[in-house]
């Protein structure tokens, strides 16, 4: 499981004083990118092989400005050309669950503009 800490910035909150729902998707994206980096994939556009097919987030409790969050990310399913990442966002101090999400990520060949079979080395990294 990969973990990323986020410090909620003022601009990520809304008039009601809690984290705006769109901000959660930014947190999940940041967690995905950091997870891919641990597998050896940088954000170099020429070497990037992932597209997001679907993403979902359920908001379970409120988060607030200046709160420290932990985004937990793990692989829950690996197919031939795609895989699913699951996420939990918790309060770092209390471990209270704030949100739960997932993403379907497709391995993609941008030159051919089509999905491709996940290479064995990546599959091995996803399985760890």
GROMACS .gro file of N, CA and C in nm:
model
  384
    1UNK      N    1   0.084  -0.118   0.000
    1UNK     CA    2   0.000   0.000   0.000
    1UNK      C    3   0.089   0.124   0.000
    2UNK      N    4   0.053   0.218  -0.084
    2UNK     CA    5   0.125   0.346  -0.092
    2UNK      C    6   0.048   0.451  -0.013
    3UNK      N    7   0.120   0.538   0.060
    3UNK     CA    8   0.055   0.644   0.136
    3UNK      C    9   0.115   0.779   0.100
    4UNK      N   10   0.029   0.879   0.090
    4UNK     CA   11   0.069   1.015   0.057
    4UNK      C   12   0.001   1.110   0.153
    5UNK      N   13   0.078   1.202   0.211
    5UNK     CA   14   0.017   1.301   0.300
    5UNK      C   15  -0.015   1.428   0.223
    6UNK      N   16  -0.131   1.485   0.252
    6UNK     CA   17  -0.180   1.608   0.190
    6UNK      C   18  -0.212   1.707   0.302
    7UNK      N   19  -0.166   1.830   0.287
    7UNK     CA   20  -0.206   1.937   0.377
    7UNK      C   21  -0.313   2.019   0.304
    8UNK      N   22  -0.434   2.020   0.354
    8UNK     CA   23  -0.545   2.086   0.286
    8UNK      C   24  -0.520   2.237   0.283
    9UNK      N   25  -0.517   2.291   0.161
    9UNK     CA   26  -0.495   2.434   0.140
    9UNK      C   27  -0.628   2.509   0.141
   10UNK      N   28  -0.624   2.637   0.175
   10UNK     CA   29  -0.744   2.720   0.185
   10UNK      C   30  -0.824   2.719   0.054
   11UNK      N   31  -0.754   2.726  -0.059
   11UNK     CA   32  -0.821   2.730  -0.189
   11UNK      C   33  -0.892   2.601  -0.226
   12UNK      N   34  -0.872   2.495  -0.150
   12UNK     CA   35  -0.938   2.367  -0.176
   12UNK      C   36  -1.067   2.352  -0.098
   13UNK      N   37  -1.100   2.454  -0.019
   13UNK     CA   38  -1.223   2.451   0.059
   13UNK      C   39  -1.328   2.538  -0.009
   14UNK      N   40  -1.451   2.530   0.038
   14UNK     CA   41  -1.559   2.608  -0.022
   14UNK      C   42  -1.624   2.699   0.081
   15UNK      N   43  -1.730   2.766   0.041
   15UNK     CA   44  -1.797   2.863   0.127
   15UNK      C   45  -1.855   2.799   0.254
   16UNK      N   46  -1.876   2.669   0.252
   16UNK     CA   47  -1.928   2.599   0.369
   16UNK      C   48  -1.818   2.564   0.469
   17UNK      N   49  -1.693   2.590   0.430
   17UNK     CA   50  -1.581   2.569   0.521
   17UNK      C   51  -1.516   2.432   0.515
   18UNK      N   52  -1.568   2.344   0.430
   18UNK     CA   53  -1.506   2.211   0.420
   18UNK      C   54  -1.442   2.194   0.282
   19UNK      N   55  -1.370   2.084   0.266
   19UNK     CA   56  -1.302   2.057   0.139
   19UNK      C   57  -1.407   2.046   0.029
   20UNK      N   58  -1.386   2.121  -0.079
   20UNK     CA   59  -1.476   2.114  -0.194
   20UNK      C   60  -1.465   1.977  -0.259
   21UNK      N   61  -1.577   1.924  -0.308
   21UNK     CA   62  -1.577   1.788  -0.363
   21UNK      C   63  -1.478   1.770  -0.478
   22UNK      N   64  -1.453   1.875  -0.557
   22UNK     CA   65  -1.359   1.860  -0.668
   22UNK      C   66  -1.216   1.840  -0.620
   23UNK      N   67  -1.185   1.889  -0.502
   23UNK     CA   68  -1.048   1.877  -0.450
   23UNK      C   69  -1.010   1.732  -0.423
   24UNK      N   70  -1.107   1.651  -0.387
   24UNK     CA   71  -1.077   1.510  -0.358
   24UNK      C   72  -1.019   1.440  -0.481
   25UNK      N   73  -1.070   1.476  -0.600
   25UNK     CA   74  -1.020   1.414  -0.722
   25UNK      C   75  -0.876   1.457  -0.750
   26UNK      N   76  -0.840   1.579  -0.711
   26UNK     CA   77  -0.701   1.624  -0.723
   26UNK      C   78  -0.612   1.542  -0.630
   27UNK      N   79  -0.659   1.516  -0.508
   27UNK     CA   80  -0.583   1.435  -0.413
   27UNK      C   81  -0.563   1.293  -0.467
   28UNK      N   82  -0.668   1.236  -0.525
   28UNK     CA   83  -0.658   1.100  -0.579
   28UNK      C   84  -0.562   1.097  -0.697
   29UNK      N   85  -0.566   1.200  -0.782
   29UNK     CA   86  -0.474   1.208  -0.895
   29UNK      C   87  -0.329   1.216  -0.846
   30UNK      N   88  -0.305   1.301  -0.748
   30UNK     CA   89  -0.170   1.314  -0.694
   30UNK      C   90  -0.121   1.182  -0.636
   31UNK      N   91  -0.209   1.112  -0.567
   31UNK     CA   92  -0.173   0.981  -0.511
   31UNK      C   93  -0.140   0.881  -0.621
   32UNK      N   94  -0.220   0.881  -0.730
   32UNK     CA   95  -0.192   0.790  -0.842
   32UNK      C   96  -0.055   0.820  -0.902
   33UNK      N   97  -0.027   0.947  -0.929
   33UNK     CA   98   0.100   0.985  -0.991
   33UNK      C   99   0.216   0.944  -0.901
   34UNK      N  100   0.207   0.970  -0.773
   34UNK     CA  101   0.315   0.932  -0.680
   34UNK      C  102   0.330   0.780  -0.674
   35UNK      N  103   0.218   0.709  -0.681
   35UNK     CA  104   0.224   0.563  -0.682
   35UNK      C  105   0.297   0.514  -0.808
   36UNK      N  106   0.262   0.572  -0.925
   36UNK     CA  107   0.330   0.533  -1.049
   36UNK      C  108   0.480   0.561  -1.041
   37UNK      N  109   0.516   0.671  -0.977
   37UNK     CA  110   0.658   0.703  -0.962
   37UNK      C  111   0.731   0.597  -0.880
   38UNK      N  112   0.664   0.539  -0.781
   38UNK     CA  113   0.728   0.432  -0.703
   38UNK      C  114   0.750   0.307  -0.788
   39UNK      N  115   0.673   0.295  -0.896
   39UNK     CA  116   0.689   0.182  -0.988
   39UNK      C  117   0.790   0.212  -1.098
   40UNK      N  118   0.846   0.334  -1.097
   40UNK     CA  119   0.946   0.370  -1.197
   40UNK      C  120   0.892   0.447  -1.316
   41UNK      N  121   0.768   0.494  -1.310
   41UNK     CA  122   0.708   0.569  -1.419
   41UNK      C  123   0.701   0.716  -1.381
   42UNK      N  124   0.780   0.799  -1.450
   42UNK     CA  125   0.776   0.942  -1.422
   42UNK      C  126   0.668   1.007  -1.510
   43UNK      N  127   0.644   1.135  -1.485
   43UNK     CA  128   0.542   1.207  -1.562
   43UNK      C  129   0.596   1.258  -1.696
   44UNK      N  130   0.705   1.199  -1.746
   44UNK     CA  131   0.758   1.234  -1.877
   44UNK      C  132   0.655   1.194  -1.982
   45UNK      N  133   0.604   1.292  -2.055
   45UNK     CA  134   0.496   1.268  -2.151
   45UNK      C  135   0.536   1.164  -2.255
   46UNK      N  136   0.663   1.160  -2.293
   46UNK     CA  137   0.709   1.066  -2.395
   46UNK      C  138   0.714   0.922  -2.344
   47UNK      N  139   0.713   0.906  -2.212
   47UNK     CA  140   0.722   0.772  -2.153
   47UNK      C  141   0.595   0.731  -2.079
   48UNK      N  142   0.494   0.814  -2.081
   48UNK     CA  143   0.371   0.789  -2.006
   48UNK      C  144   0.283   0.690  -2.081
   49UNK      N  145   0.225   0.593  -2.011
   49UNK     CA  146   0.146   0.488  -2.076
   49UNK      C  147   0.011   0.465  -2.010
   50UNK      N  148  -0.041   0.563  -1.938
   50UNK     CA  149  -0.163   0.541  -1.863
   50UNK      C  150  -0.271   0.642  -1.900
   51UNK      N  151  -0.393   0.594  -1.912
   51UNK     CA  152  -0.508   0.684  -1.923
   51UNK      C  153  -0.611   0.642  -1.819
   52UNK      N  154  -0.685   0.738  -1.775
   52UNK     CA  155  -0.788   0.714  -1.674
   52UNK      C  156  -0.919   0.685  -1.745
   53UNK      N  157  -0.974   0.565  -1.723
   53UNK     CA  158  -1.100   0.527  -1.787
   53UNK      C  159  -1.219   0.564  -1.700
   54UNK      N  160  -1.200   0.559  -1.569
   54UNK     CA  161  -1.311   0.587  -1.477
   54UNK      C  162  -1.254   0.624  -1.341
   55UNK      N  163  -1.324   0.713  -1.274
   55UNK     CA  164  -1.286   0.745  -1.136
   55UNK      C  165  -1.412   0.777  -1.057
   56UNK      N  166  -1.409   0.745  -0.929
   56UNK     CA  167  -1.525   0.762  -0.843
   56UNK      C  168  -1.476   0.798  -0.704
   57UNK      N  169  -1.553   0.879  -0.634
   57UNK     CA  170  -1.519   0.913  -0.496
   57UNK      C  171  -1.647   0.926  -0.415
   58UNK      N  172  -1.652   0.856  -0.302
   58UNK     CA  173  -1.763   0.868  -0.207
   58UNK      C  174  -1.714   0.952  -0.090
   59UNK      N  175  -1.791   1.054  -0.057
   59UNK     CA  176  -1.756   1.146   0.051
   59UNK      C  177  -1.826   1.100   0.178
   60UNK      N  178  -1.749   1.057   0.277
   60UNK     CA  179  -1.805   0.993   0.395
   60UNK      C  180  -1.812   1.084   0.517
   61UNK      N  181  -1.720   1.178   0.527
   61UNK     CA  182  -1.725   1.279   0.632
   61UNK      C  183  -1.650   1.402   0.582
   62UNK      N  184  -1.653   1.509   0.658
   62UNK     CA  185  -1.596   1.635   0.611
   62UNK      C  186  -1.449   1.648   0.646
   63UNK      N  187  -1.377   1.716   0.558
   63UNK     CA  188  -1.240   1.755   0.582
   63UNK      C  189  -1.232   1.906   0.577
   64UNK      N  190  -1.129   1.964   0.638
   64UNK     CA  191  -1.123   2.109   0.656
   64UNK      C  192  -0.986   2.166   0.622
   65UNK      N  193  -0.983   2.298   0.604
   65UNK     CA  194  -0.860   2.372   0.580
   65UNK      C  195  -0.755   2.339   0.687
   66UNK      N  196  -0.633   2.321   0.640
   66UNK     CA  197  -0.515   2.296   0.723
   66UNK      C  198  -0.514   2.158   0.789
   67UNK      N  199  -0.609   2.073   0.756
   67UNK     CA  200  -0.609   1.936   0.808
   67UNK      C  201  -0.505   1.855   0.730
   68UNK      N  202  -0.438   1.766   0.797
   68UNK     CA  203  -0.344   1.676   0.732
   68UNK      C  204  -0.418   1.547   0.701
   69UNK      N  205  -0.417   1.511   0.573
   69UNK     CA  206  -0.484   1.389   0.527
   69UNK      C  207  -0.380   1.288   0.481
   70UNK      N  208  -0.415   1.162   0.489
   70UNK     CA  209  -0.335   1.055   0.430
   70UNK      C  210  -0.419   0.988   0.323
   71UNK      N  211  -0.364   0.981   0.202
   71UNK     CA  212  -0.431   0.910   0.093
   71UNK      C  213  -0.363   0.774   0.079
   72UNK      N  214  -0.439   0.669   0.104
   72UNK     CA  215  -0.388   0.532   0.093
   72UNK      C  216  -0.429   0.478  -0.044
   73UNK      N  217  -0.335   0.418  -0.115
   73UNK     CA  218  -0.360   0.369  -0.250
   73UNK      C  219  -0.308   0.227  -0.263
   74UNK      N  220  -0.388   0.141  -0.324
   74UNK     CA  221  -0.345   0.004  -0.349
   74UNK      C  222  -0.416  -0.050  -0.473
   75UNK      N  223  -0.360  -0.155  -0.529
   75UNK     CA  224  -0.416  -0.220  -0.648
   75UNK      C  225  -0.514  -0.327  -0.601
   76UNK      N  226  -0.637  -0.320  -0.651
   76UNK     CA  227  -0.737  -0.420  -0.610
   76UNK      C  228  -0.770  -0.519  -0.721
   77UNK      N  229  -0.735  -0.485  -0.845
   77UNK     CA  230  -0.764  -0.575  -0.957
   77UNK      C  231  -0.666  -0.548  -1.069
   78UNK      N  232  -0.618  -0.654  -1.134
   78UNK     CA  233  -0.532  -0.640  -1.251
   78UNK      C  234  -0.593  -0.723  -1.363
   79UNK      N  235  -0.624  -0.658  -1.473
   79UNK     CA  236  -0.675  -0.726  -1.592
   79UNK      C  237  -0.563  -0.739  -1.694
   80UNK      N  238  -0.600  -0.769  -1.818
   80UNK     CA  239  -0.497  -0.783  -1.922
   80UNK      C  240  -0.447  -0.647  -1.971
   81UNK      N  241  -0.537  -0.546  -1.977
   81UNK     CA  242  -0.500  -0.414  -2.027
   81UNK      C  243  -0.531  -0.301  -1.929
   82UNK      N  244  -0.591  -0.333  -1.818
   82UNK     CA  245  -0.627  -0.229  -1.721
   82UNK      C  246  -0.613  -0.283  -1.579
   83UNK      N  247  -0.617  -0.191  -1.485
   83UNK     CA  248  -0.613  -0.229  -1.344
   83UNK      C  249  -0.692  -0.127  -1.264
   84UNK      N  250  -0.730  -0.167  -1.144
   84UNK     CA  251  -0.806  -0.078  -1.056
   84UNK      C  252  -0.722  -0.041  -0.936
   85UNK      N  253  -0.718   0.089  -0.909
   85UNK     CA  254  -0.657   0.141  -0.787
   85UNK      C  255  -0.768   0.181  -0.692
   86UNK      N  256  -0.758   0.140  -0.568
   86UNK     CA  257  -0.852   0.182  -0.465
   86UNK      C  258  -0.782   0.281  -0.374
   87UNK      N  259  -0.862   0.373  -0.321
   87UNK     CA  260  -0.808   0.479  -0.236
   87UNK      C  261  -0.894   0.495  -0.112
   88UNK      N  262  -0.830   0.529  -0.003
   88UNK     CA  263  -0.898   0.579   0.116
   88UNK      C  264  -0.829   0.708   0.157
   89UNK      N  265  -0.909   0.808   0.191
   89UNK     CA  266  -0.856   0.933   0.243
   89UNK      C  267  -0.896   0.940   0.389
   90UNK      N  268  -0.796   0.949   0.476
   90UNK     CA  269  -0.822   0.950   0.620
   90UNK      C  270  -0.757   1.074   0.682
   91UNK      N  271  -0.809   1.113   0.797
   91UNK     CA  272  -0.745   1.217   0.878
   91UNK      C  273  -0.617   1.156   0.935
   92UNK      N  274  -0.504   1.218   0.911
   92UNK     CA  275  -0.377   1.163   0.958
   92UNK      C  276  -0.369   1.155   1.110
   93UNK      N  277  -0.433   1.247   1.178
   93UNK     CA  278  -0.426   1.252   1.324
   93UNK      C  279  -0.514   1.145   1.390
   94UNK      N  280  -0.638   1.128   1.339
   94UNK     CA  281  -0.734   1.038   1.404
   94UNK      C  282  -0.756   0.907   1.329
   95UNK      N  283  -0.712   0.902   1.204
   95UNK     CA  284  -0.735   0.789   1.115
   95UNK      C  285  -0.883   0.772   1.078
   96UNK      N  286  -0.965   0.876   1.103
   96UNK     CA  287  -1.107   0.872   1.063
   96UNK      C  288  -1.117   0.873   0.911
   97UNK      N  289  -1.203   0.787   0.857
   97UNK     CA  290  -1.222   0.777   0.713
   97UNK      C  291  -1.305   0.896   0.664
   98UNK      N  292  -1.251   0.969   0.567
   98UNK     CA  293  -1.317   1.087   0.513
   98UNK      C  294  -1.376   1.058   0.375
   99UNK      N  295  -1.303   0.984   0.293
   99UNK     CA  296  -1.352   0.953   0.158
   99UNK      C  297  -1.293   0.821   0.112
  100UNK      N  298  -1.363   0.760   0.018
  100UNK     CA  299  -1.319   0.634  -0.041
  100UNK      C  300  -1.338   0.647  -0.192
  101UNK      N  301  -1.239   0.605  -0.269
  101UNK     CA  302  -1.251   0.617  -0.414
  101UNK      C  303  -1.182   0.504  -0.486
  102UNK      N  304  -1.200   0.504  -0.616
  102UNK     CA  305  -1.125   0.410  -0.700
  102UNK      C  306  -1.109   0.468  -0.840
  103UNK      N  307  -1.015   0.410  -0.911
  103UNK     CA  308  -0.987   0.452  -1.048
  103UNK      C  309  -0.957   0.329  -1.132
  104UNK      N  310  -1.010   0.329  -1.253
  104UNK     CA  311  -0.975   0.227  -1.352
  104UNK      C  312  -0.872   0.291  -1.444
  105UNK      N  313  -0.754   0.231  -1.450
  105UNK     CA  314  -0.644   0.284  -1.530
  105UNK      C  315  -0.614   0.187  -1.643
  106UNK      N  316  -0.602   0.239  -1.764
  106UNK     CA  317  -0.575   0.157  -1.882
  106UNK      C  318  -0.431   0.180  -1.926
  107UNK      N  319  -0.361   0.071  -1.956
  107UNK     CA  320  -0.228   0.082  -2.015
  107UNK      C  321  -0.249   0.116  -2.162
  108UNK      N  322  -0.183   0.223  -2.211
  108UNK     CA  323  -0.218   0.280  -2.341
  108UNK      C  324  -0.095   0.306  -2.426
  109UNK      N  325  -0.106   0.272  -2.555
  109UNK     CA  326  -0.002   0.301  -2.653
  109UNK      C  327  -0.045   0.428  -2.727
  110UNK      N  328   0.018   0.540  -2.695
  110UNK     CA  329  -0.022   0.668  -2.754
  110UNK      C  330   0.013   0.677  -2.902
  111UNK      N  331   0.117   0.606  -2.947
  111UNK     CA  332   0.151   0.608  -3.090
  111UNK      C  333   0.042   0.541  -3.173
  112UNK      N  334  -0.007   0.428  -3.124
  112UNK     CA  335  -0.112   0.354  -3.195
  112UNK      C  336  -0.252   0.401  -3.157
  113UNK      N  337  -0.262   0.480  -3.049
  113UNK     CA  338  -0.390   0.528  -2.998
  113UNK      C  339  -0.486   0.414  -2.963
  114UNK      N  340  -0.430   0.317  -2.890
  114UNK     CA  341  -0.512   0.204  -2.845
  114UNK      C  342  -0.456   0.146  -2.716
  115UNK      N  343  -0.542   0.076  -2.645
  115UNK     CA  344  -0.497   0.009  -2.523
  115UNK      C  345  -0.399  -0.101  -2.559
  116UNK      N  346  -0.316  -0.137  -2.463
  116UNK     CA  347  -0.215  -0.239  -2.485
  116UNK      C  348  -0.211  -0.332  -2.364
  117UNK      N  349  -0.156  -0.449  -2.385
  117UNK     CA  350  -0.142  -0.547  -2.277
  117UNK      C  351  -0.041  -0.492  -2.176
  118UNK      N  352  -0.073  -0.506  -2.049
  118UNK     CA  353   0.016  -0.460  -1.942
  118UNK      C  354   0.144  -0.543  -1.946
  119UNK      N  355   0.261  -0.478  -1.958
  119UNK     CA  356   0.387  -0.553  -1.961
  119UNK      C  357   0.410  -0.631  -1.831
  120UNK      N  358   0.482  -0.740  -1.842
  120UNK     CA  359   0.507  -0.827  -1.727
  120UNK      C  360   0.574  -0.753  -1.612
  121UNK      N  361   0.670  -0.664  -1.642
  121UNK     CA  362   0.740  -0.592  -1.537
  121UNK      C  363   0.645  -0.501  -1.459
  122UNK      N  364   0.555  -0.434  -1.530
  122UNK     CA  365   0.455  -0.351  -1.463
  122UNK      C  366   0.358  -0.438  -1.383
  123UNK      N  367   0.313  -0.547  -1.443
  123UNK     CA  368   0.221  -0.638  -1.374
  123UNK      C  369   0.283  -0.687  -1.242
  124UNK      N  370   0.413  -0.716  -1.247
  124UNK     CA  371   0.483  -0.761  -1.127
  124UNK      C  372   0.483  -0.650  -1.021
  125UNK      N  373   0.510  -0.526  -1.062
  125UNK     CA  374   0.509  -0.414  -0.968
  125UNK      C  375   0.371  -0.389  -0.910
  126UNK      N  376   0.268  -0.402  -0.992
  126UNK     CA  377   0.130  -0.383  -0.945
  126UNK      C  378   0.089  -0.491  -0.846
  127UNK      N  379   0.148  -0.608  -0.860
  127UNK     CA  380   0.112  -0.722  -0.774
  127UNK      C  381   0.176  -0.716  -0.636
  128UNK      N  382   0.278  -0.633  -0.619
  128UNK     CA  383   0.349  -0.627  -0.491
  128UNK      C  384   0.269  -0.557  -0.385
   0.00000   0.00000   0.00000
